[in-house]
Short mmCIF file of C-alpha atoms and ligand atoms in Angstrom, two decimals:
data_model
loop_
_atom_site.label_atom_id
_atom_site.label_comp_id
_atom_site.label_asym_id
_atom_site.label_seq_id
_atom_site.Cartn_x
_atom_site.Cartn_y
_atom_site.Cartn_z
CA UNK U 732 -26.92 -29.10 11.31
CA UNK U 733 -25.75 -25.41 10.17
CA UNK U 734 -28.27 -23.37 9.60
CA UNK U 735 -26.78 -20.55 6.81
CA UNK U 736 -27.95 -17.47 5.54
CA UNK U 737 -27.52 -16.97 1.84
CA UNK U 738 -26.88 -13.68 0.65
CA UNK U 739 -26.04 -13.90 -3.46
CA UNK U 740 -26.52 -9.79 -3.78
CA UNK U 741 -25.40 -8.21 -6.96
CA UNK U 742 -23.45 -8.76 -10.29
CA UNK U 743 -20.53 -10.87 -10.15
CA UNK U 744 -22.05 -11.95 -6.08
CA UNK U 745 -24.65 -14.37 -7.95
CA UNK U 746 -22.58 -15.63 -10.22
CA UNK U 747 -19.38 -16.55 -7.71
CA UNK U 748 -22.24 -17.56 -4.93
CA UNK U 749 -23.67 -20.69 -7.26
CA UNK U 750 -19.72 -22.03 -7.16
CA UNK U 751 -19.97 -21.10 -3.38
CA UNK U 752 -23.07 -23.05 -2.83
CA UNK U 753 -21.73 -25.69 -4.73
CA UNK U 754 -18.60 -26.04 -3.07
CA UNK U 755 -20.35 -26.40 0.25
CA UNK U 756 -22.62 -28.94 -0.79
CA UNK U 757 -19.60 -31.01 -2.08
CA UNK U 758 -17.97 -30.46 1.36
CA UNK U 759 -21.25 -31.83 3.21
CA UNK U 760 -21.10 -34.56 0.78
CA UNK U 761 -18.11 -36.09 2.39
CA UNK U 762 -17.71 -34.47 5.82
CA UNK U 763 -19.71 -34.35 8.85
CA UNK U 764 -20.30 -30.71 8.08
CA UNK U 765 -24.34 -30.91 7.28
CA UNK U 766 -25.97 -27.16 6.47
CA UNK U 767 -29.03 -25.53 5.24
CA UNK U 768 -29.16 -22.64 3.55
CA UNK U 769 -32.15 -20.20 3.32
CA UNK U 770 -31.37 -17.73 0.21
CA UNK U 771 -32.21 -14.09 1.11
CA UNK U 772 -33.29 -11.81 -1.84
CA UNK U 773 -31.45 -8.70 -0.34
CA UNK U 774 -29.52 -6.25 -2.82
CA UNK U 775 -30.18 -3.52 -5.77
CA UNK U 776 -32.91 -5.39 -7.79
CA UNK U 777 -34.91 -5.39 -5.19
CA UNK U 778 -34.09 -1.74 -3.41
CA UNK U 779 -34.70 -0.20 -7.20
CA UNK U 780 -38.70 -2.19 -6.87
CA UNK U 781 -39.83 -1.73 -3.82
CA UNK U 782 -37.26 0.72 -2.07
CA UNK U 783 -36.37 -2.18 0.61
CA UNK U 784 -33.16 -2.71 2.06
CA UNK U 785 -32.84 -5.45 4.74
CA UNK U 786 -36.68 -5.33 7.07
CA UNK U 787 -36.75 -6.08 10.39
CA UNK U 788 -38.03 -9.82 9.68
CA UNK U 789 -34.93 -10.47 7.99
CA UNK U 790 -32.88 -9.52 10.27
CA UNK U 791 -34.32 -11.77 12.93
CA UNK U 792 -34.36 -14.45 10.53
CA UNK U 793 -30.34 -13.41 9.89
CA UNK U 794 -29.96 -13.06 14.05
CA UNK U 795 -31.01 -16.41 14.14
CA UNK U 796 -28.54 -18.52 11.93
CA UNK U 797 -24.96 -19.96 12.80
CA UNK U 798 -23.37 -18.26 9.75
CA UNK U 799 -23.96 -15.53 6.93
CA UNK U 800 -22.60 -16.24 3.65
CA UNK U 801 -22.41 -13.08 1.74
CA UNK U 802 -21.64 -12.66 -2.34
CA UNK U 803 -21.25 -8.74 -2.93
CA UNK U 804 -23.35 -5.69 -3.70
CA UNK U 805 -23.39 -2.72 -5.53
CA UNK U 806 -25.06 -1.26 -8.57
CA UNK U 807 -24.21 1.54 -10.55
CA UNK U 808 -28.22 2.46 -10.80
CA UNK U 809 -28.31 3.38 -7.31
CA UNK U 810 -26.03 6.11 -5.34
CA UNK U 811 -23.25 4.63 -3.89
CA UNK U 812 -23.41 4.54 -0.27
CA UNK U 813 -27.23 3.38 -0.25
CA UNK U 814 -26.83 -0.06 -0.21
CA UNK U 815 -23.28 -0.45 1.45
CA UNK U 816 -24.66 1.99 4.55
CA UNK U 817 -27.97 0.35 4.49
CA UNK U 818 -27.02 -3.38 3.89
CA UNK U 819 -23.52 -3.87 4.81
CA UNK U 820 -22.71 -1.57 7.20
CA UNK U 821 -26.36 -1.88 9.15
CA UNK U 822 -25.56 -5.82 9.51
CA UNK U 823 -21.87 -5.08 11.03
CA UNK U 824 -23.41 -2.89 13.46
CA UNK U 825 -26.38 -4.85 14.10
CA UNK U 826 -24.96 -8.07 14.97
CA UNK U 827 -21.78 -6.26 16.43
CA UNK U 828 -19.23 -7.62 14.04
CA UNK U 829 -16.57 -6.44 15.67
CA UNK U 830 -13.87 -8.23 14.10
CA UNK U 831 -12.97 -8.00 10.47
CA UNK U 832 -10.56 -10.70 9.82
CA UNK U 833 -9.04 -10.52 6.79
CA UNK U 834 -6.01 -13.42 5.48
CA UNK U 835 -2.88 -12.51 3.26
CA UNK U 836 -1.83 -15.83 1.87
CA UNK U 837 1.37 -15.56 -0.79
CA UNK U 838 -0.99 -17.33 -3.75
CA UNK U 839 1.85 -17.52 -5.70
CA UNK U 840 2.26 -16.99 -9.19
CA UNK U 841 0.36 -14.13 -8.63
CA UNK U 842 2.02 -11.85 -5.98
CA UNK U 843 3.38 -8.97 -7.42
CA UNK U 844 6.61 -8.69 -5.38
CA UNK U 845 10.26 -9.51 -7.20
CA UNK U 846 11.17 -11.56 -4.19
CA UNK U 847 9.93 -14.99 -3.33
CA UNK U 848 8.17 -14.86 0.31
CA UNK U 849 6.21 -17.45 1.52
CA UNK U 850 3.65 -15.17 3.89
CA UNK U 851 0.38 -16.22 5.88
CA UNK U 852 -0.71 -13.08 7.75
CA UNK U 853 -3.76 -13.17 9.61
CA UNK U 854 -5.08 -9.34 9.59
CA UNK U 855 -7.61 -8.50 12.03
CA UNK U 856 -8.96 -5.45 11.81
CA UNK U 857 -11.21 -3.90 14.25
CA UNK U 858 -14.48 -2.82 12.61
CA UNK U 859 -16.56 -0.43 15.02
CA UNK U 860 -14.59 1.95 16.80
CA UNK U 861 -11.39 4.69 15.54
CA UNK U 862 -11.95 7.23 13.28
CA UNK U 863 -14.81 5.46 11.25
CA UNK U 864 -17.17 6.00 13.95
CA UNK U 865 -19.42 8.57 12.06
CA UNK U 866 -18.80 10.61 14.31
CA UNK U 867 -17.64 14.78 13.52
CA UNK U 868 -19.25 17.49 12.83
CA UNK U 869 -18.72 21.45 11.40
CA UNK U 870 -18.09 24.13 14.17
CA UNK U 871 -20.04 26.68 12.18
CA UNK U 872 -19.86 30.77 14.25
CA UNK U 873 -18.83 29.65 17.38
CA UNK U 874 -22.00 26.75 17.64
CA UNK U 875 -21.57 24.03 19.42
CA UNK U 876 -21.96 20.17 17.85
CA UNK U 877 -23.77 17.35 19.33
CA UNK U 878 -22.00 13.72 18.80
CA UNK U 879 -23.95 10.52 19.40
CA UNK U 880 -22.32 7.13 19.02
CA UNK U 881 -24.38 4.15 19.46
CA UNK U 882 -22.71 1.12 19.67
CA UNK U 883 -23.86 -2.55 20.94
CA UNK U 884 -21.68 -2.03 23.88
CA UNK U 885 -22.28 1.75 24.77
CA UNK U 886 -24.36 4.90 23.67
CA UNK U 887 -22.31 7.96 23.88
CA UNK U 888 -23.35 11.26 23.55
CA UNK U 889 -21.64 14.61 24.20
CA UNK U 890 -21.17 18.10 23.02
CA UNK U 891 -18.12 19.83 21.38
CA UNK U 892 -18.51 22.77 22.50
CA UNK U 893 -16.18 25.69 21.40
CA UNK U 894 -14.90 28.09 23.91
CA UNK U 895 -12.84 30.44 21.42
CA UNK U 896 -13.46 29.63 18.01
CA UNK U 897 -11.72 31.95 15.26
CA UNK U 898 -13.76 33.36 12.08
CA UNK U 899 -13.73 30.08 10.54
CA UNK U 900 -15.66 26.87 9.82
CA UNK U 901 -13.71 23.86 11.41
CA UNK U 902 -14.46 20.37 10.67
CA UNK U 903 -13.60 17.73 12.99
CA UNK U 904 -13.82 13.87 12.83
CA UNK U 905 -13.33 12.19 16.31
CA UNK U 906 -11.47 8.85 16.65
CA UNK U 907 -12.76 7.02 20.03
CA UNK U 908 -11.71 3.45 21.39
CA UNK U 909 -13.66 2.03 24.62
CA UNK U 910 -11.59 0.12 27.06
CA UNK U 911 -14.35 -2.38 26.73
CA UNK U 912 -13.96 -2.24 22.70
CA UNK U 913 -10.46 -2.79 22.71
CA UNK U 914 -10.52 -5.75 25.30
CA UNK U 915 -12.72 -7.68 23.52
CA UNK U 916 -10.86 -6.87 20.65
CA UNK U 917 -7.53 -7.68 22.04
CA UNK U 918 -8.71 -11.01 23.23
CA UNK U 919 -10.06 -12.37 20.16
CA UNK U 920 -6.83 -11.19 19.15
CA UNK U 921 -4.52 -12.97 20.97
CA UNK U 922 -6.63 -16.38 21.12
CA UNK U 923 -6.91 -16.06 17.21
CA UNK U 924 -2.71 -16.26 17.56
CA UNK U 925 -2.96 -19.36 19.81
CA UNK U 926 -5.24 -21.05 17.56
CA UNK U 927 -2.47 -20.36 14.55
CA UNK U 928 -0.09 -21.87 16.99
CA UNK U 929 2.27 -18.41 17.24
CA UNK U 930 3.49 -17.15 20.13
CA UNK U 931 3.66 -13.32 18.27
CA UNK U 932 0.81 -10.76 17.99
CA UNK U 933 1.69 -7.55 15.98
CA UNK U 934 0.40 -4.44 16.94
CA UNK U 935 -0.32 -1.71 14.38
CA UNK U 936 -0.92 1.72 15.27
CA UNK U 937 0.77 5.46 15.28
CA UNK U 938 0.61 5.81 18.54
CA UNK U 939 3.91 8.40 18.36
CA UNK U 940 1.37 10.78 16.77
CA UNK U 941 -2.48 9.81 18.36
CA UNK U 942 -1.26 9.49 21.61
CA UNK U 943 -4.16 8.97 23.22
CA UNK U 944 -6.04 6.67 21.62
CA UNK U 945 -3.70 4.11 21.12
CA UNK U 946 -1.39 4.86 23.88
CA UNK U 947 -4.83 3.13 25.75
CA UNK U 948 -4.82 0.23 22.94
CA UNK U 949 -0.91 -0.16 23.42
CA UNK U 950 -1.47 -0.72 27.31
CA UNK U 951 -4.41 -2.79 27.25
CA UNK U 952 -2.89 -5.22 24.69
CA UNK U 953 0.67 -4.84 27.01
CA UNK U 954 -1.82 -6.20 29.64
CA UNK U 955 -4.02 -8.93 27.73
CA UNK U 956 -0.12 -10.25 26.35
CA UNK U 957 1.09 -11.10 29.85
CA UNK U 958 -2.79 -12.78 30.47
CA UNK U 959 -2.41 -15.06 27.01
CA UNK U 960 1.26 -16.13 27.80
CA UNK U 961 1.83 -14.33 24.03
CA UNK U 962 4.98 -11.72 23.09
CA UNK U 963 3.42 -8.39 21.58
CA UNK U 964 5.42 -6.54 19.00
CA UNK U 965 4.19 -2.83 17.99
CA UNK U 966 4.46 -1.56 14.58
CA UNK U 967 3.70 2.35 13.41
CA UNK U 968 1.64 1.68 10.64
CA UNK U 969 3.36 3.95 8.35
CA UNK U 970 6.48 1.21 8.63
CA UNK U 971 4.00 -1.68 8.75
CA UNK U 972 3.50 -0.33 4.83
CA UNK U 973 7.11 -0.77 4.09
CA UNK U 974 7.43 -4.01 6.04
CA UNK U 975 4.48 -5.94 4.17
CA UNK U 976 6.34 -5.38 1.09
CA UNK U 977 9.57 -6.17 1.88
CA UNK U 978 9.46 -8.97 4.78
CA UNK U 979 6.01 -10.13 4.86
CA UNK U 980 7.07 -13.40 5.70
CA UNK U 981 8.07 -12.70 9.48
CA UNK U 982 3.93 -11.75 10.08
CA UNK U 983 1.92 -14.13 11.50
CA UNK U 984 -1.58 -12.66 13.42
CA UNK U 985 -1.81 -8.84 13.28
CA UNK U 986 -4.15 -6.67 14.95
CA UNK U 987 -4.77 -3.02 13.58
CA UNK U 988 -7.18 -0.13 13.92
CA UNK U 989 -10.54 0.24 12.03
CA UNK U 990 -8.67 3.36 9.64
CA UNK U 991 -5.73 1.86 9.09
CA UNK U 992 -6.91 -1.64 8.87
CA UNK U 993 -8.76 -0.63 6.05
CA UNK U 994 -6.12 0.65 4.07
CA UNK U 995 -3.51 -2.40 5.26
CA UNK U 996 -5.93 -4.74 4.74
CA UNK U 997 -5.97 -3.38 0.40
CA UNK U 998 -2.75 -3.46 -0.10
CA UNK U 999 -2.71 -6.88 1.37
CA UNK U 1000 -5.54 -8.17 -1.42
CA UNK U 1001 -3.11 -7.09 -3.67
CA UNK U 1002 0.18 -8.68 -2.14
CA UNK U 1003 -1.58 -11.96 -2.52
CA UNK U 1004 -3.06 -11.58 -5.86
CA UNK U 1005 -5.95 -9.57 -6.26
CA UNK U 1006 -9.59 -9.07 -5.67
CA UNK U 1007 -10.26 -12.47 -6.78
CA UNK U 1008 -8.17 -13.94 -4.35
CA UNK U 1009 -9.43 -12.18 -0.89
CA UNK U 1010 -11.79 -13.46 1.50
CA UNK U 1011 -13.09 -11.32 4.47
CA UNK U 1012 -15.19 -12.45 7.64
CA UNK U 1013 -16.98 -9.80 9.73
CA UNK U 1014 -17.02 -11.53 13.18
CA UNK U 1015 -18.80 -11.75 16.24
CA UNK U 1016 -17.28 -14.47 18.43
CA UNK U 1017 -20.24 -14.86 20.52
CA UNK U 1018 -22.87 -14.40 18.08
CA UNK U 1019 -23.58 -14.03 14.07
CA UNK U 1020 -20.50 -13.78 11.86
CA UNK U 1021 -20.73 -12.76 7.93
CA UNK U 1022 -18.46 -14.38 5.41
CA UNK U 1023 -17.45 -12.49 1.99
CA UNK U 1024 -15.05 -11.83 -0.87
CA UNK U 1025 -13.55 -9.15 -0.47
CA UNK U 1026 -14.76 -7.34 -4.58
CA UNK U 1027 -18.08 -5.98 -5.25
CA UNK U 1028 -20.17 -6.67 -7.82
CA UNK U 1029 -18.00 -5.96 -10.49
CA UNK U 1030 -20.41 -4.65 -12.87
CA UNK U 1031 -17.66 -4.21 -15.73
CA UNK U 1032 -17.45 -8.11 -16.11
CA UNK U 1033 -20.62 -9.05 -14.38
CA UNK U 1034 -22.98 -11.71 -16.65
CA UNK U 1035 -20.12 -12.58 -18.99
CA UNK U 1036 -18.56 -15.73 -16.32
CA UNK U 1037 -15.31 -14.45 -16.18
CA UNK U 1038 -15.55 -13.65 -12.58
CA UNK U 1039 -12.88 -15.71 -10.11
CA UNK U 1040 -15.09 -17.33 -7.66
CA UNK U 1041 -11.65 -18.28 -5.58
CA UNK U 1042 -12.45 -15.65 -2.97
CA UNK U 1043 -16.24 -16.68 -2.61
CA UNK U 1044 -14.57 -19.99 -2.07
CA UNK U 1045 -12.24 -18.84 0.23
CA UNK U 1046 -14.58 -17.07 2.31
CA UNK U 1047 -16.45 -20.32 2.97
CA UNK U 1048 -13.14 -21.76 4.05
CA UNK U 1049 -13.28 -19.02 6.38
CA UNK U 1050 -16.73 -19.90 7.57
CA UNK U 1051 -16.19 -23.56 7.73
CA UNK U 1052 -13.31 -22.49 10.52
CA UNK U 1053 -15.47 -20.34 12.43
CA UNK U 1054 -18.10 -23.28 12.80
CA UNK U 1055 -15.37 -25.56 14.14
CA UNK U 1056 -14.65 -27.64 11.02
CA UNK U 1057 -10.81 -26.42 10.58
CA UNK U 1058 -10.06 -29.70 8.63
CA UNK U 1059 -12.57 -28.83 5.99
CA UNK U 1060 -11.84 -25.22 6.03
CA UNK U 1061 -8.07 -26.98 4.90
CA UNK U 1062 -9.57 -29.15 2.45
CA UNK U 1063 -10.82 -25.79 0.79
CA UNK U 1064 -7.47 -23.92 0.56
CA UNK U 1065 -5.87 -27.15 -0.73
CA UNK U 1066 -8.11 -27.67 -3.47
CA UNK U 1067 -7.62 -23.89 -4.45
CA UNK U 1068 -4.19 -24.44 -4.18
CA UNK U 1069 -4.16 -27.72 -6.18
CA UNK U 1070 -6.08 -25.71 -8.81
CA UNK U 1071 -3.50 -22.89 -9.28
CA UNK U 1072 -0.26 -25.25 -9.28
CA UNK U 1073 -2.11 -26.55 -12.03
CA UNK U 1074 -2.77 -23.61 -14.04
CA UNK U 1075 -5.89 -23.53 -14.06
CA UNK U 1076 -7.54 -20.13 -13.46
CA UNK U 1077 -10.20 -17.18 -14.34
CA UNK U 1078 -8.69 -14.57 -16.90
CA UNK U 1079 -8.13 -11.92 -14.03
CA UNK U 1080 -5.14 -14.67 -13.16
CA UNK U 1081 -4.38 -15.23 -17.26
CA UNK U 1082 -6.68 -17.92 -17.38
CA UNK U 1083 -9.53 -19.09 -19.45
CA UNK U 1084 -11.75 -20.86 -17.28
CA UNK U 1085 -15.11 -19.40 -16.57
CA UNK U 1086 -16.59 -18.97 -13.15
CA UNK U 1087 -18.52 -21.96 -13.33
CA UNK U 1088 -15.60 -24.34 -14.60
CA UNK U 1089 -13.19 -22.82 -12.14
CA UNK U 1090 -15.77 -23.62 -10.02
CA UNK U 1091 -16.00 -27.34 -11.18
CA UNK U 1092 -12.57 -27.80 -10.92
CA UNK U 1093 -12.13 -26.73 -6.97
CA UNK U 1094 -14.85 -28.84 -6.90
CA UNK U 1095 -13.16 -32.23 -8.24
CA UNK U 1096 -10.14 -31.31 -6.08
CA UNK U 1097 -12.14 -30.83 -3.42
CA UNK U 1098 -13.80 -34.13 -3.67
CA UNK U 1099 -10.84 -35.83 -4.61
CA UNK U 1100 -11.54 -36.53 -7.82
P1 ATP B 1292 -17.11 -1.78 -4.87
O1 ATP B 1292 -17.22 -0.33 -4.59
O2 ATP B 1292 -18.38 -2.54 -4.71
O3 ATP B 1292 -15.94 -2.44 -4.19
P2 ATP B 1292 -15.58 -1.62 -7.29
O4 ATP B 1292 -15.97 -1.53 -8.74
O5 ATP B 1292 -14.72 -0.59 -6.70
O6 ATP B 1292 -16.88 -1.87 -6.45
P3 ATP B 1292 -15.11 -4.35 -7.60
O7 ATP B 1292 -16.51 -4.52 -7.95
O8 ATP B 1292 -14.57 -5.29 -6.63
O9 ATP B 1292 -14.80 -2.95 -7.04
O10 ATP B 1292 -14.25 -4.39 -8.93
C1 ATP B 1292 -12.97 -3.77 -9.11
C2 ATP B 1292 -12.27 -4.36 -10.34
O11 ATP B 1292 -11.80 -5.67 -10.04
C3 ATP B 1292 -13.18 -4.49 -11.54
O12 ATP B 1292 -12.47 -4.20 -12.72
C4 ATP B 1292 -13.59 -5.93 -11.52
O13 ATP B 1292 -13.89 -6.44 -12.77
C5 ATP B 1292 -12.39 -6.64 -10.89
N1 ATP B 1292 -12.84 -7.78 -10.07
C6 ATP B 1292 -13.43 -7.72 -8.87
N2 ATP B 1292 -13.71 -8.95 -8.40
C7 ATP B 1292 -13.31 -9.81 -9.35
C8 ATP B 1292 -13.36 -11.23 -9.46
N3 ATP B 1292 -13.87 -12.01 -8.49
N4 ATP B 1292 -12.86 -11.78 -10.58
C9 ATP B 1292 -12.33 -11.02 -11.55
N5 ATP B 1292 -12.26 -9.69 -11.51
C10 ATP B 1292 -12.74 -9.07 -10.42
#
């Protein structure tokens, strides 16, 4: 039995969460895959009442389960940054999700290049280190800055501390990687590219320019290559851009900084089709991983059912892997797949189906039907 947290959140995140639900109770209906799912009422509504985010309880209820299963949040009542800070963010860094793995899958009609690829790239960005560690400062008259970075695996403090500082205000944002970070990293890395059956990791970095920083990355993944049997290619990320739009076929796994993965990792939802289409899981191999579509809560079309619940659906494809059932985790893409060979879709893809009939129809496919 899986036990799974339920996390519908906001707008469109309800609405694409009761196909997501719906799909995995088909999928326990004729697998071995058995679940439970505890629903947790965490997201605007309920910040705007009682001024709660996430409370301690729940997250030891969350720490607890084998899987999170997250819709989306966001509300244009409250400031942004509020509930992605204090919900999303707080979770990554409280169960150390240090992996964001994120597919590009060509979901053709609806990539947007003039070629025909066929492409299956398996992003994985890492999601608590680089330059979106929070931590910078402002050198104001010569005074110096205290950084503190507190991660699961370290708590770093220190002191920037200018010796000659001209009349000026200088802002600075630090970019740090840990040996320890990027091993970890690395070797979920390179087993994710066994598991895929390639024997090619990609690399992405600029490490012409930041020397440092990924000069250490490039030599510890030079080292974990030999230990995994597994050839290592490096890419500048600048040229990565260029590549993903005109050969994205020869990708298979690719591992890229936090900064850069985030910006890759957009222009890949769009390569494959869209919000709609893009699944993301924040991952802890050794303890609780988060599944979600990639969109927020889409207030513009939320309530009216015109939301595509594929990514929701995707995501628990991605979930179903993690927990070990691969051949369900299939069954999912196929029946997605089935779906769009035969037109049917959500109007973000031209269609007319609403969320829930989109839903129905993964559904039948799913269960054969
Ligand atoms: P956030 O900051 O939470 O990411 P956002 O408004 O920037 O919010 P989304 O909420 O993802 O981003 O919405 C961006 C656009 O994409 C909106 O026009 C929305 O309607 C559309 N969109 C997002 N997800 C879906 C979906 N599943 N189906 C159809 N359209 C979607």
């Amino acid at each position: 039995m899986k036990h799974i947290a339920v996390i519908p959140g906001d707008g469109i995140g309800k609405e694409v969460m009761e196909v997501g639900m719906d799909i995995l109770d088909a999928v326990s209906e004729i697998s071995s895959f058995d679940h439970d799912a505890e629903f947790f009422d965490i997201g605007s509504e309920r910040y705007l009442k009682t001024g709660e985010l996430v409370t301690e309880e729940e997250f030891d209820s969350l720490g607890r389960k084998d899987a999170i299963y997250f819709g989306a949040i966001g509300d244009p009542r409250v400031k942004p940054g509020i509930l992605e800070q204090g919900i999303l963010l707080n979770m990554r860094a409280r169960f150390d999700q240090y992996i964001n793995m994120r597919p590009v899958t060509s979901w053709h009609p609806f990539v947007p290049l003039k070629k025909h690829f066929d492409f299956d790239i398996c992003f994985l960005r890492e999601n608590t280190e680089d330059f979106y560690m929070g931590a910078g400062g402002v050198m104001r008259s010569g005074k110096k800055v205290e950084v503190n970075v507190k991660r699961m695996l370290y708590d770093l403090r220190m002191n920037v501390d200018p010796v000659s500082l001209p009349d000026d205000d200088f802002a600075f944002e630090i970019g740090l990687l840990s040996k320890r970070g990027v091993e970890r990293f690395a070797d979920h890395v390179f087993k994710t590219a066994e598991k895929r059956g390639e024997d090619k990791v990609t690399l992405v970095d600029k490490a012409n320019v930041c020397t440092h920083i990924y000069g250490m990355q490039r030599e510890i993944f030079s080292k974990k290559a030999e230990e995994h049997g597994i050839s290592l290619d490096f890419m500048y990320v600048d040229a990565m851009a260029m590549a993903m739009i005109v050969r994205p076929h020869t990708f298979g796994t690719v591992a890229v900084p936090n900064l850069f993965g985030d910006i890759l990792t957009d222009l890949g939802a769009q390569l494959q089709g869209g919000l709609g289409m893009g699944a993301s899981g924040n991952i802890n191999p050794e303890g609780v991983s988060m599944f979600e579509p990639i969109h927020g809560s889409a207030p513009d079309i939320a309530g009216q059912g015109k939301a595509n619940p594929i990514a929701v659906v995707l995501a628990a494809k991605m979930m179903l892997d993690h927990l070990g059932y691969e051949e369900m985790g299939t069954l999912l893409r196929n029946a997605v797949r089935k779906c769009l060979d035969e037109g049917k879709s959500t109007p973000d893809l031209g269609g007319k189906l609403t969320t829930k009939e989109m839903g129905n129809e993964i559904k039948r496919a799913v269960l054969g039907l």
